[in-house]
Structures are given as structure tokens and as C-alpha cells.
Amino acid sequence: MHSKSERYQGQGFKPKILPVVSTKGGEGKSTQTANLGGFLADAGIKTLIIDGDHAQPTASSIYPLEYEAPCGLYELLMQTVDLSRAENIISRTALDNLDVIVSNDPRNLLPTYMLNVADGRVRLRNALSNPVFSQYDVILIDSQGSRSVMSELIILAATGEMIGLVKPVLPDVREFMRGTVALMEELLPYMAFGINLPHIRMLVNCMDYTLLAKTTVEQAEGIILSGDYSQHANKIIINMLQTRIYDLDVYKQGHAVGQPVHRLEKKTSRKSDSAFDSMYKLACELFPEWKQRFDVLALEGDAK
């Protein structure tokens, strides 16, 4: 476990803020947000998950909570919570190093308010600059599967990259190119205010070994390399992660038992990677600066 002095580099320390986005529902954003967060936490990386799917919150309910804060995403964006005390907004999970901000907008009021208030699209970005969030190394933000102001404010909160989740079927890839890329194009004017759009790291979820899946992924890679996905490809940068998340029952099991999948499946005799290997590879790709910590976690897993 690293100390504050190791993490903080003076008062300018800021967490890495990584949204997980797709304008199509059912791609597995909440599942992969939770599992990546669980892996980082077990590696000693202080992690916060923000459940930004206000309509169908899942990411904040996968792991049992040891403490549930009285406020959540609604109060954070409505600016009605006192952030001088972390316990007002931050809930603690049963996993060491993993906290959450729950989604709590059952009447679906946030989209209308954020759409009409002048600073709506940058409200989350501004809120996360509060010192209460400087205790974290990584903030993962789950999002709703839709093109909306809520997705826009989540994207604009990123510090450099975001995960774009897609399944290896052609309609989903097309929807990603039409929906998520179009959403990014609408945010281009914010670059004039010094807000750079995050690079999209495309992650293939629910991969299988069919020829169709392989062909679809190759087609997606071709579109990305050609830059044909947008006339603004020089500003909306996409690259595909080499890690593949395979379509395994262990991900459903993780939901059922409230555990991150890397704890449930460390080794496998299947052709595909184990759940542990998938999370390890994904973490190494996204956070290469912490590979040594991930290697230690892998060695601990081998020793058990």
C-alpha cells in the first residue's frame, strides 16, 4: 500500500479520471467499470467509482457497501452537498481502496437541469477538482447508454482518456461510430475553452472465437486506422486496446456474489484468457505506470 507522500506530488496531485462510455445500452459498461475498479483496488491503487448511469444504476450496487453516504451523484451535480467532509458524498465498499459515489436520481431530474443550467456540461469536471477527491489515484465514471447531456458532462470530466466499450457485432460497432463519435463531435467547441477531448481507448467486450467476431473486430480496426469515422479524426482520437474481454459466465457470477472477477478466476484451461488475465492486461494497457503493482498482485495470486 502506498502512502500519501508517495501518491501526492505536492499540492498539484490530481487523480486520473477515466470515463467508461458507449451510447448503446447493454454493452457491459457497469460490469467492466466495477471489475476494473476492483482490480485496481486490490493492487493498492486508491480508486473511486462514480455511478453516472442515473437511470439504471448498477456500478454502485455490485459490491456491498460498508458505509453509504447520505448524498450521491444528484447532490454532487446539484451542488447541494458540503464537500468539506468526505463522508457526506463518498460511500465505502467492502473492498479495501475502493469507494463509490452512488447514483440517486430515480425521478430522472438531472438531465433536464444539466441541459438548462449554464455550466451543466462542465459541472462534474469542476466538482472533481475539489480537494476531497485528491485522495484518489483513479476515478472511474460509469455512464448511461445514450446520447445525452449526462454522457457529455462525463466525457468532459476526463483527464486524458476514456474507455469506449463495444461488442464484436457489426450493428454495435456502427452504433459506436455513429453515436459515441457524434457525441464527441458535438463537444469540439469546448476545445476553444482549453478543454481537450479525451482519447478514446476502444475495448472489445463479450469477445468470442467465431469468425464473425474476429472479422468485425478487424473491420473496426480498419475504420480506426483509416480515420474514416469522422472528418475531425485529427481531434477525436481512437485507438483499439489489445485486451479483449471474453464472454464468460464468471462476469455474471461476480455480480451474484459481489466480488471482482479477478478474485474468482485466476487460471483457466480454456482457450480464452482467465478473468484475472483479462483484468491484468487491461490495467497494464491503461495504467502502464503501475505495472509493477499489477505484477505483485499477479504473483500473490499465483502463490495462493
PDB file of C-alpha atoms in Angstrom:
ATOM      1  CA  MET A   1       0.000   0.000   0.000  1.00  0.00           C
ATOM      2  CA  HIS A   2       1.444   3.368  -0.965  1.00  0.00           C
ATOM      3  CA  SER A   3       1.446   6.330   1.348  1.00  0.00           C
ATOM      4  CA  LYS A   4       0.069   9.790   0.723  1.00  0.00           C
ATOM      5  CA  SER A   5       3.582  11.137   0.236  1.00  0.00           C
ATOM      6  CA  GLU A   6       4.205   8.569  -2.493  1.00  0.00           C
ATOM      7  CA  ARG A   7       0.986   9.413  -4.321  1.00  0.00           C
ATOM      8  CA  TYR A   8       0.860  13.119  -3.855  1.00  0.00           C
ATOM      9  CA  GLN A   9       3.424  15.094  -5.796  1.00  0.00           C
ATOM     10  CA  GLY A  10       2.885  18.303  -3.891  1.00  0.00           C
ATOM     11  CA  GLN A  11      -0.430  20.096  -3.791  1.00  0.00           C
ATOM     12  CA  GLY A  12      -0.880  19.689  -7.540  1.00  0.00           C
ATOM     13  CA  PHE A  13      -1.744  15.985  -7.326  1.00  0.00           C
ATOM     14  CA  LYS A  14      -4.808  15.097  -9.356  1.00  0.00           C
ATOM     15  CA  PRO A  15      -6.405  11.691  -9.876  1.00  0.00           C
ATOM     16  CA  LYS A  16      -6.688  10.106 -13.301  1.00  0.00           C
ATOM     17  CA  ILE A  17     -10.325  10.428 -14.315  1.00  0.00           C
ATOM     18  CA  LEU A  18     -11.398   7.711 -16.757  1.00  0.00           C
ATOM     19  CA  PRO A  19     -14.990   7.590 -18.061  1.00  0.00           C
ATOM     20  CA  VAL A  20     -16.425   4.358 -19.485  1.00  0.00           C
ATOM     21  CA  VAL A  21     -18.738   5.321 -22.347  1.00  0.00           C
ATOM     22  CA  SER A  22     -20.945   3.897 -25.075  1.00  0.00           C
ATOM     23  CA  THR A  23     -24.090   5.464 -26.459  1.00  0.00           C
ATOM     24  CA  LYS A  24     -25.608   1.982 -26.816  1.00  0.00           C
ATOM     25  CA  GLY A  25     -27.058   0.259 -23.778  1.00  0.00           C
ATOM     26  CA  GLY A  26     -26.177  -3.286 -22.781  1.00  0.00           C
ATOM     27  CA  GLU A  27     -22.504  -3.155 -23.789  1.00  0.00           C
ATOM     28  CA  GLY A  28     -21.318  -4.024 -20.276  1.00  0.00           C
ATOM     29  CA  LYS A  29     -20.070  -0.626 -19.096  1.00  0.00           C
ATOM     30  CA  SER A  30     -21.129  -1.069 -15.465  1.00  0.00           C
ATOM     31  CA  THR A  31     -19.684  -4.584 -15.223  1.00  0.00           C
ATOM     32  CA  GLN A  32     -16.301  -3.618 -16.620  1.00  0.00           C
ATOM     33  CA  THR A  33     -16.147  -0.398 -14.594  1.00  0.00           C
ATOM     34  CA  ALA A  34     -16.711  -2.368 -11.406  1.00  0.00           C
ATOM     35  CA  ASN A  35     -14.264  -5.126 -12.289  1.00  0.00           C
ATOM     36  CA  LEU A  36     -11.501  -2.739 -13.331  1.00  0.00           C
ATOM     37  CA  GLY A  37     -12.072  -0.771 -10.138  1.00  0.00           C
ATOM     38  CA  GLY A  38     -11.866  -3.951  -8.056  1.00  0.00           C
ATOM     39  CA  PHE A  39      -8.615  -4.997  -9.714  1.00  0.00           C
ATOM     40  CA  LEU A  40      -7.009  -1.580  -9.217  1.00  0.00           C
ATOM     41  CA  ALA A  41      -8.101  -1.532  -5.579  1.00  0.00           C
ATOM     42  CA  ASP A  42      -6.592  -4.965  -4.880  1.00  0.00           C
ATOM     43  CA  ALA A  43      -3.338  -3.709  -6.428  1.00  0.00           C
ATOM     44  CA  GLY A  44      -3.239  -0.904  -3.863  1.00  0.00           C
ATOM     45  CA  ILE A  45      -4.487   1.825  -6.191  1.00  0.00           C
ATOM     46  CA  LYS A  46      -6.891   4.096  -4.317  1.00  0.00           C
ATOM     47  CA  THR A  47      -9.965   4.097  -6.571  1.00  0.00           C
ATOM     48  CA  LEU A  48     -13.322   5.857  -6.695  1.00  0.00           C
ATOM     49  CA  ILE A  49     -16.200   4.705  -8.904  1.00  0.00           C
ATOM     50  CA  ILE A  50     -18.835   7.291  -9.798  1.00  0.00           C
ATOM     51  CA  ASP A  51     -22.081   5.690 -10.899  1.00  0.00           C
ATOM     52  CA  GLY A  52     -23.109   8.069 -13.672  1.00  0.00           C
ATOM     53  CA  ASP A  53     -25.909   5.870 -15.014  1.00  0.00           C
ATOM     54  CA  HIS A  54     -28.617   7.863 -13.281  1.00  0.00           C
ATOM     55  CA  ALA A  55     -31.474   5.950 -14.945  1.00  0.00           C
ATOM     56  CA  GLN A  56     -30.350   2.361 -14.324  1.00  0.00           C
ATOM     57  CA  PRO A  57     -27.621   2.478 -11.665  1.00  0.00           C
ATOM     58  CA  THR A  58     -25.590  -0.705 -11.466  1.00  0.00           C
ATOM     59  CA  ALA A  59     -21.907   0.060 -10.898  1.00  0.00           C
ATOM     60  CA  SER A  60     -22.514   1.354  -7.371  1.00  0.00           C
ATOM     61  CA  SER A  61     -24.534  -1.700  -6.343  1.00  0.00           C
ATOM     62  CA  ILE A  62     -22.292  -4.576  -7.474  1.00  0.00           C
ATOM     63  CA  TYR A  63     -20.153  -4.565  -4.322  1.00  0.00           C
ATOM     64  CA  PRO A  64     -21.667  -4.474  -0.825  1.00  0.00           C
ATOM     65  CA  LEU A  65     -21.282  -1.161   0.973  1.00  0.00           C
ATOM     66  CA  GLU A  66     -19.768  -0.895   4.427  1.00  0.00           C
ATOM     67  CA  TYR A  67     -20.909   2.720   4.607  1.00  0.00           C
ATOM     68  CA  GLU A  68     -23.463   4.516   2.425  1.00  0.00           C
ATOM     69  CA  ALA A  69     -23.167   8.284   2.309  1.00  0.00           C
ATOM     70  CA  PRO A  70     -26.345  10.358   2.663  1.00  0.00           C
ATOM     71  CA  CYS A  71     -25.663  12.064  -0.674  1.00  0.00           C
ATOM     72  CA  GLY A  72     -24.695  10.890  -4.165  1.00  0.00           C
ATOM     73  CA  LEU A  73     -24.470  11.967  -7.786  1.00  0.00           C
ATOM     74  CA  TYR A  74     -27.663  14.036  -7.597  1.00  0.00           C
ATOM     75  CA  GLU A  75     -26.418  16.276  -4.788  1.00  0.00           C
ATOM     76  CA  LEU A  76     -22.932  16.486  -6.305  1.00  0.00           C
ATOM     77  CA  LEU A  77     -24.263  17.869  -9.593  1.00  0.00           C
ATOM     78  CA  MET A  78     -26.975  19.989  -7.978  1.00  0.00           C
ATOM     79  CA  GLN A  79     -24.260  21.484  -5.728  1.00  0.00           C
ATOM     80  CA  THR A  80     -26.256  20.843  -2.556  1.00  0.00           C
ATOM     81  CA  VAL A  81     -23.677  18.735  -0.692  1.00  0.00           C
ATOM     82  CA  ASP A  82     -21.000  20.001   1.657  1.00  0.00           C
ATOM     83  CA  LEU A  83     -17.771  18.578   0.192  1.00  0.00           C
ATOM     84  CA  SER A  84     -15.648  19.600   3.156  1.00  0.00           C
ATOM     85  CA  ARG A  85     -16.480  16.206   4.718  1.00  0.00           C
ATOM     86  CA  ALA A  86     -15.836  13.160   2.527  1.00  0.00           C
ATOM     87  CA  GLU A  87     -18.444  11.067   4.324  1.00  0.00           C
ATOM     88  CA  ASN A  88     -21.192  13.363   3.014  1.00  0.00           C
ATOM     89  CA  ILE A  89     -20.721  12.135  -0.557  1.00  0.00           C
ATOM     90  CA  ILE A  90     -18.407   9.112  -0.604  1.00  0.00           C
ATOM     91  CA  SER A  91     -19.632   5.608   0.212  1.00  0.00           C
ATOM     92  CA  ARG A  92     -17.202   2.818   1.160  1.00  0.00           C
ATOM     93  CA  THR A  93     -17.375  -0.627  -0.385  1.00  0.00           C
ATOM     94  CA  ALA A  94     -16.359  -3.846   1.325  1.00  0.00           C
ATOM     95  CA  LEU A  95     -13.195  -3.820  -0.822  1.00  0.00           C
ATOM     96  CA  ASP A  96     -10.184  -2.000   0.597  1.00  0.00           C
ATOM     97  CA  ASN A  97      -9.178   1.023  -1.519  1.00  0.00           C
ATOM     98  CA  LEU A  98     -12.494   1.128  -3.395  1.00  0.00           C
ATOM     99  CA  ASP A  99     -15.104   3.819  -2.745  1.00  0.00           C
ATOM    100  CA  VAL A 100     -18.176   4.863  -4.734  1.00  0.00           C
ATOM    101  CA  ILE A 101     -20.492   7.776  -5.332  1.00  0.00           C
ATOM    102  CA  VAL A 102     -23.916   6.243  -5.774  1.00  0.00           C
ATOM    103  CA  SER A 103     -26.449   7.195  -8.421  1.00  0.00           C
ATOM    104  CA  ASN A 104     -29.594   8.555  -6.767  1.00  0.00           C
ATOM    105  CA  ASP A 105     -31.829  10.289  -9.308  1.00  0.00           C
ATOM    106  CA  PRO A 106     -34.882   7.994  -9.548  1.00  0.00           C
ATOM    107  CA  ARG A 107     -37.096  10.792 -10.918  1.00  0.00           C
ATOM    108  CA  ASN A 108     -34.635  11.474 -13.769  1.00  0.00           C
ATOM    109  CA  LEU A 109     -34.326  15.165 -12.941  1.00  0.00           C
ATOM    110  CA  LEU A 110     -30.615  15.613 -13.616  1.00  0.00           C
ATOM    111  CA  PRO A 111     -30.661  15.566 -17.450  1.00  0.00           C
ATOM    112  CA  THR A 112     -33.171  18.417 -17.704  1.00  0.00           C
ATOM    113  CA  TYR A 113     -31.390  20.505 -15.092  1.00  0.00           C
ATOM    114  CA  MET A 114     -27.921  19.947 -16.559  1.00  0.00           C
ATOM    115  CA  LEU A 115     -29.228  20.746 -20.045  1.00  0.00           C
ATOM    116  CA  ASN A 116     -30.620  24.104 -18.963  1.00  0.00           C
ATOM    117  CA  VAL A 117     -28.086  25.368 -16.446  1.00  0.00           C
ATOM    118  CA  ALA A 118     -25.254  27.415 -17.975  1.00  0.00           C
ATOM    119  CA  ASP A 119     -22.390  25.308 -16.607  1.00  0.00           C
ATOM    120  CA  GLY A 120     -24.150  21.938 -16.844  1.00  0.00           C
ATOM    121  CA  ARG A 121     -21.710  20.200 -19.149  1.00  0.00           C
ATOM    122  CA  VAL A 122     -18.666  21.133 -17.071  1.00  0.00           C
ATOM    123  CA  ARG A 123     -20.235  20.728 -13.641  1.00  0.00           C
ATOM    124  CA  LEU A 124     -18.795  17.271 -12.961  1.00  0.00           C
ATOM    125  CA  ARG A 125     -15.388  18.344 -14.258  1.00  0.00           C
ATOM    126  CA  ASN A 126     -15.398  21.319 -11.899  1.00  0.00           C
ATOM    127  CA  ALA A 127     -16.717  19.304  -8.947  1.00  0.00           C
ATOM    128  CA  LEU A 128     -13.930  16.718  -9.233  1.00  0.00           C
ATOM    129  CA  SER A 129     -11.314  19.442  -8.763  1.00  0.00           C
ATOM    130  CA  ASN A 130     -12.446  19.707  -5.127  1.00  0.00           C
ATOM    131  CA  PRO A 131      -9.703  18.649  -2.654  1.00  0.00           C
ATOM    132  CA  VAL A 132     -11.913  15.835  -1.305  1.00  0.00           C
ATOM    133  CA  PHE A 133     -11.144  13.864  -4.485  1.00  0.00           C
ATOM    134  CA  SER A 134      -7.361  14.305  -4.313  1.00  0.00           C
ATOM    135  CA  GLN A 135      -7.125  11.249  -2.046  1.00  0.00           C
ATOM    136  CA  TYR A 136      -7.705   9.013  -5.095  1.00  0.00           C
ATOM    137  CA  ASP A 137      -5.300   7.735  -7.724  1.00  0.00           C
ATOM    138  CA  VAL A 138      -8.063   6.844 -10.186  1.00  0.00           C
ATOM    139  CA  ILE A 139     -11.688   7.903 -10.620  1.00  0.00           C
ATOM    140  CA  LEU A 140     -13.732   5.641 -12.917  1.00  0.00           C
ATOM    141  CA  ILE A 141     -17.053   7.018 -14.170  1.00  0.00           C
ATOM    142  CA  ASP A 142     -19.760   4.703 -15.432  1.00  0.00           C
ATOM    143  CA  SER A 143     -22.237   6.229 -17.892  1.00  0.00           C
ATOM    144  CA  GLN A 144     -25.674   5.656 -19.341  1.00  0.00           C
ATOM    145  CA  GLY A 145     -26.027   4.085 -22.789  1.00  0.00           C
ATOM    146  CA  SER A 146     -27.415   7.118 -24.575  1.00  0.00           C
ATOM    147  CA  ARG A 147     -26.529  10.356 -26.328  1.00  0.00           C
ATOM    148  CA  SER A 148     -27.389  12.878 -23.664  1.00  0.00           C
ATOM    149  CA  VAL A 149     -26.092  15.807 -21.669  1.00  0.00           C
ATOM    150  CA  MET A 150     -25.198  13.337 -18.912  1.00  0.00           C
ATOM    151  CA  SER A 151     -22.825  11.468 -21.218  1.00  0.00           C
ATOM    152  CA  GLU A 152     -21.372  14.776 -22.363  1.00  0.00           C
ATOM    153  CA  LEU A 153     -20.571  16.020 -18.859  1.00  0.00           C
ATOM    154  CA  ILE A 154     -18.995  12.658 -18.013  1.00  0.00           C
ATOM    155  CA  ILE A 155     -16.753  12.801 -21.104  1.00  0.00           C
ATOM    156  CA  LEU A 156     -15.700  16.379 -20.358  1.00  0.00           C
ATOM    157  CA  ALA A 157     -14.599  15.308 -16.848  1.00  0.00           C
ATOM    158  CA  ALA A 158     -11.887  13.001 -18.263  1.00  0.00           C
ATOM    159  CA  THR A 159      -8.239  13.856 -17.679  1.00  0.00           C
ATOM    160  CA  GLY A 160      -6.918  12.412 -20.937  1.00  0.00           C
ATOM    161  CA  GLU A 161      -8.544   9.145 -21.945  1.00  0.00           C
ATOM    162  CA  MET A 162     -11.857   7.352 -21.861  1.00  0.00           C
ATOM    163  CA  ILE A 163     -12.843   3.733 -22.475  1.00  0.00           C
ATOM    164  CA  GLY A 164     -15.252   3.222 -25.372  1.00  0.00           C
ATOM    165  CA  LEU A 165     -16.942  -0.145 -24.904  1.00  0.00           C
ATOM    166  CA  VAL A 166     -18.241  -2.155 -27.859  1.00  0.00           C
ATOM    167  CA  LYS A 167     -19.326  -5.735 -28.512  1.00  0.00           C
ATOM    168  CA  PRO A 168     -17.882  -7.568 -31.564  1.00  0.00           C
ATOM    169  CA  VAL A 169     -21.068  -7.379 -33.655  1.00  0.00           C
ATOM    170  CA  LEU A 170     -21.351  -5.054 -36.631  1.00  0.00           C
ATOM    171  CA  PRO A 171     -24.504  -3.132 -35.557  1.00  0.00           C
ATOM    172  CA  ASP A 172     -22.833  -2.291 -32.227  1.00  0.00           C
ATOM    173  CA  VAL A 173     -19.651  -1.117 -33.955  1.00  0.00           C
ATOM    174  CA  ARG A 174     -21.711   1.046 -36.304  1.00  0.00           C
ATOM    175  CA  GLU A 175     -23.665   2.496 -33.399  1.00  0.00           C
ATOM    176  CA  PHE A 176     -20.390   3.293 -31.641  1.00  0.00           C
ATOM    177  CA  MET A 177     -19.095   5.134 -34.701  1.00  0.00           C
ATOM    178  CA  ARG A 178     -22.396   6.944 -35.229  1.00  0.00           C
ATOM    179  CA  GLY A 179     -23.322   7.582 -31.614  1.00  0.00           C
ATOM    180  CA  THR A 180     -20.205   7.959 -29.491  1.00  0.00           C
ATOM    181  CA  VAL A 181     -18.162   9.691 -32.194  1.00  0.00           C
ATOM    182  CA  ALA A 182     -21.070  12.039 -32.988  1.00  0.00           C
ATOM    183  CA  LEU A 183     -21.305  12.845 -29.286  1.00  0.00           C
ATOM    184  CA  MET A 184     -17.618  13.745 -29.273  1.00  0.00           C
ATOM    185  CA  GLU A 185     -18.062  15.942 -32.351  1.00  0.00           C
ATOM    186  CA  GLU A 186     -20.707  17.956 -30.515  1.00  0.00           C
ATOM    187  CA  LEU A 187     -18.158  18.624 -27.753  1.00  0.00           C
ATOM    188  CA  LEU A 188     -15.456  20.004 -30.075  1.00  0.00           C
ATOM    189  CA  PRO A 189     -16.370  23.664 -29.321  1.00  0.00           C
ATOM    190  CA  TYR A 190     -15.170  23.135 -25.736  1.00  0.00           C
ATOM    191  CA  MET A 191     -11.613  22.885 -27.052  1.00  0.00           C
ATOM    192  CA  ALA A 192     -11.755  26.651 -27.572  1.00  0.00           C
ATOM    193  CA  PHE A 193     -12.011  26.952 -23.776  1.00  0.00           C
ATOM    194  CA  GLY A 194      -8.912  24.827 -23.196  1.00  0.00           C
ATOM    195  CA  ILE A 195     -10.783  21.564 -22.560  1.00  0.00           C
ATOM    196  CA  ASN A 196      -9.170  18.798 -24.600  1.00  0.00           C
ATOM    197  CA  LEU A 197     -11.366  15.882 -25.563  1.00  0.00           C
ATOM    198  CA  PRO A 198     -10.167  12.537 -24.194  1.00  0.00           C
ATOM    199  CA  HIS A 199      -8.615   9.959 -26.495  1.00  0.00           C
ATOM    200  CA  ILE A 200     -10.964   7.007 -26.936  1.00  0.00           C
ATOM    201  CA  ARG A 201      -9.491   3.617 -25.974  1.00  0.00           C
ATOM    202  CA  MET A 202     -11.879   1.159 -27.633  1.00  0.00           C
ATOM    203  CA  LEU A 203     -12.386  -2.006 -25.575  1.00  0.00           C
ATOM    204  CA  VAL A 204     -13.997  -5.080 -27.143  1.00  0.00           C
ATOM    205  CA  ASN A 205     -16.321  -6.726 -24.628  1.00  0.00           C
ATOM    206  CA  CYS A 206     -18.035 -10.141 -24.806  1.00  0.00           C
ATOM    207  CA  MET A 207     -15.488 -11.412 -27.346  1.00  0.00           C
ATOM    208  CA  ASP A 208     -15.824 -14.975 -28.640  1.00  0.00           C
ATOM    209  CA  TYR A 209     -13.953 -17.208 -31.075  1.00  0.00           C
ATOM    210  CA  THR A 210     -16.338 -17.077 -34.004  1.00  0.00           C
ATOM    211  CA  LEU A 211     -15.115 -15.949 -37.401  1.00  0.00           C
ATOM    212  CA  LEU A 212     -17.816 -13.282 -37.383  1.00  0.00           C
ATOM    213  CA  ALA A 213     -16.475 -11.707 -34.182  1.00  0.00           C
ATOM    214  CA  LYS A 214     -12.909 -11.769 -35.493  1.00  0.00           C
ATOM    215  CA  THR A 215     -13.972 -10.207 -38.798  1.00  0.00           C
ATOM    216  CA  THR A 216     -15.977  -7.500 -37.034  1.00  0.00           C
ATOM    217  CA  VAL A 217     -13.030  -6.531 -34.838  1.00  0.00           C
ATOM    218  CA  GLU A 218     -10.774  -6.387 -37.915  1.00  0.00           C
ATOM    219  CA  GLN A 219     -13.317  -4.140 -39.659  1.00  0.00           C
ATOM    220  CA  ALA A 220     -13.417  -1.840 -36.643  1.00  0.00           C
ATOM    221  CA  GLU A 221      -9.617  -1.679 -36.574  1.00  0.00           C
ATOM    222  CA  GLY A 222      -9.613  -0.798 -40.272  1.00  0.00           C
ATOM    223  CA  ILE A 223     -12.062   2.062 -39.753  1.00  0.00           C
ATOM    224  CA  ILE A 224      -9.979   3.416 -36.885  1.00  0.00           C
ATOM    225  CA  LEU A 225      -6.697   3.235 -38.805  1.00  0.00           C
ATOM    226  CA  SER A 226      -8.221   4.919 -41.869  1.00  0.00           C
ATOM    227  CA  GLY A 227      -9.703   7.771 -39.840  1.00  0.00           C
ATOM    228  CA  ASP A 228     -12.975   7.410 -41.752  1.00  0.00           C
ATOM    229  CA  TYR A 229     -15.021   7.533 -38.564  1.00  0.00           C
ATOM    230  CA  SER A 230     -15.023  11.359 -38.501  1.00  0.00           C
ATOM    231  CA  GLN A 231     -13.981  14.371 -40.527  1.00  0.00           C
ATOM    232  CA  HIS A 232     -12.397  15.530 -37.265  1.00  0.00           C
ATOM    233  CA  ALA A 233     -10.272  12.408 -36.776  1.00  0.00           C
ATOM    234  CA  ASN A 234      -7.272  14.616 -36.013  1.00  0.00           C
ATOM    235  CA  LYS A 235      -9.096  15.879 -32.917  1.00  0.00           C
ATOM    236  CA  ILE A 236     -11.191  12.829 -31.998  1.00  0.00           C
ATOM    237  CA  ILE A 237      -8.530  10.187 -31.495  1.00  0.00           C
ATOM    238  CA  ILE A 238      -9.458   6.496 -31.296  1.00  0.00           C
ATOM    239  CA  ASN A 239      -7.182   3.533 -30.787  1.00  0.00           C
ATOM    240  CA  MET A 240      -8.167  -0.025 -30.003  1.00  0.00           C
ATOM    241  CA  LEU A 241      -6.990  -1.716 -26.837  1.00  0.00           C
ATOM    242  CA  GLN A 242      -5.309  -5.064 -27.449  1.00  0.00           C
ATOM    243  CA  THR A 243      -7.036  -6.598 -24.427  1.00  0.00           C
ATOM    244  CA  ARG A 244     -10.237  -8.495 -25.181  1.00  0.00           C
ATOM    245  CA  ILE A 245     -12.878  -9.179 -22.535  1.00  0.00           C
ATOM    246  CA  TYR A 246     -14.321 -12.610 -23.319  1.00  0.00           C
ATOM    247  CA  ASP A 247     -17.948 -13.607 -22.940  1.00  0.00           C
ATOM    248  CA  LEU A 248     -17.661 -15.659 -19.742  1.00  0.00           C
ATOM    249  CA  ASP A 249     -20.163 -16.729 -17.093  1.00  0.00           C
ATOM    250  CA  VAL A 250     -17.735 -15.595 -14.387  1.00  0.00           C
ATOM    251  CA  TYR A 251     -18.797 -11.988 -15.031  1.00  0.00           C
ATOM    252  CA  LYS A 252     -22.384 -12.899 -14.117  1.00  0.00           C
ATOM    253  CA  GLN A 253     -21.081 -14.812 -11.118  1.00  0.00           C
ATOM    254  CA  GLY A 254     -19.198 -11.713  -9.967  1.00  0.00           C
ATOM    255  CA  HIS A 255     -22.466  -9.788  -9.888  1.00  0.00           C
ATOM    256  CA  ALA A 256     -24.160 -12.575  -7.948  1.00  0.00           C
ATOM    257  CA  VAL A 257     -21.553 -12.803  -5.195  1.00  0.00           C
ATOM    258  CA  GLY A 258     -20.443  -9.160  -5.116  1.00  0.00           C
ATOM    259  CA  GLN A 259     -16.813  -9.928  -5.946  1.00  0.00           C
ATOM    260  CA  PRO A 260     -14.464  -8.672  -8.676  1.00  0.00           C
ATOM    261  CA  VAL A 261     -13.901 -11.375 -11.280  1.00  0.00           C
ATOM    262  CA  HIS A 262     -10.126 -11.494 -10.914  1.00  0.00           C
ATOM    263  CA  ARG A 263     -10.653 -12.994  -7.458  1.00  0.00           C
ATOM    264  CA  LEU A 264     -12.985 -15.656  -8.812  1.00  0.00           C
ATOM    265  CA  GLU A 265     -10.968 -16.972 -11.757  1.00  0.00           C
ATOM    266  CA  LYS A 266      -7.183 -16.739 -11.669  1.00  0.00           C
ATOM    267  CA  LYS A 267      -6.396 -19.609 -14.048  1.00  0.00           C
ATOM    268  CA  THR A 268      -8.285 -21.484 -16.738  1.00  0.00           C
ATOM    269  CA  SER A 269      -7.824 -24.365 -19.140  1.00  0.00           C
ATOM    270  CA  ARG A 270      -9.943 -22.605 -21.780  1.00  0.00           C
ATOM    271  CA  LYS A 271      -8.505 -21.094 -24.918  1.00  0.00           C
ATOM    272  CA  SER A 272      -9.513 -17.617 -23.750  1.00  0.00           C
ATOM    273  CA  ASP A 273      -7.760 -15.636 -21.034  1.00  0.00           C
ATOM    274  CA  SER A 274      -8.853 -16.137 -17.454  1.00  0.00           C
ATOM    275  CA  ALA A 275     -10.786 -13.282 -15.880  1.00  0.00           C
ATOM    276  CA  PHE A 276      -7.663 -12.402 -13.880  1.00  0.00           C
ATOM    277  CA  ASP A 277      -5.514 -12.268 -17.019  1.00  0.00           C
ATOM    278  CA  SER A 278      -8.048 -10.060 -18.805  1.00  0.00           C
ATOM    279  CA  MET A 279      -8.165  -7.557 -15.940  1.00  0.00           C
ATOM    280  CA  TYR A 280      -4.388  -7.637 -15.570  1.00  0.00           C
ATOM    281  CA  LYS A 281      -3.828  -6.929 -19.275  1.00  0.00           C
ATOM    282  CA  LEU A 282      -6.443  -4.186 -19.308  1.00  0.00           C
ATOM    283  CA  ALA A 283      -4.960  -2.473 -16.258  1.00  0.00           C
ATOM    284  CA  CYS A 284      -1.451  -2.664 -17.736  1.00  0.00           C
ATOM    285  CA  GLU A 285      -2.621  -1.097 -21.001  1.00  0.00           C
ATOM    286  CA  LEU A 286      -4.491   1.713 -19.316  1.00  0.00           C
ATOM    287  CA  PHE A 287      -2.069   2.380 -16.456  1.00  0.00           C
ATOM    288  CA  PRO A 288       1.416   1.205 -17.523  1.00  0.00           C
ATOM    289  CA  GLU A 289       2.993   3.334 -14.802  1.00  0.00           C
ATOM    290  CA  TRP A 290       1.586   0.911 -12.198  1.00  0.00           C
ATOM    291  CA  LYS A 291       2.531  -2.330 -13.942  1.00  0.00           C
ATOM    292  CA  GLN A 292       4.836  -3.255 -11.073  1.00  0.00           C
ATOM    293  CA  ARG A 293       1.902  -3.153  -8.663  1.00  0.00           C
ATOM    294  CA  PHE A 294      -0.144  -5.331 -11.005  1.00  0.00           C
ATOM    295  CA  ASP A 295       2.760  -7.788 -11.267  1.00  0.00           C
ATOM    296  CA  VAL A 296       2.859  -8.062  -7.467  1.00  0.00           C
ATOM    297  CA  LEU A 297      -0.869  -8.828  -7.427  1.00  0.00           C
ATOM    298  CA  ALA A 298      -0.324 -11.488 -10.095  1.00  0.00           C
ATOM    299  CA  LEU A 299       2.440 -13.096  -8.044  1.00  0.00           C
ATOM    300  CA  GLU A 300       0.232 -13.084  -4.958  1.00  0.00           C
ATOM    301  CA  GLY A 301      -2.464 -14.818  -6.982  1.00  0.00           C
ATOM    302  CA  ASP A 302      -0.006 -17.474  -8.179  1.00  0.00           C
ATOM    303  CA  ALA A 303       1.103 -18.116  -4.606  1.00  0.00           C
ATOM    304  CA  LYS A 304      -2.439 -18.860  -3.402  1.00  0.00           C
TER     305      LYS A 304
END
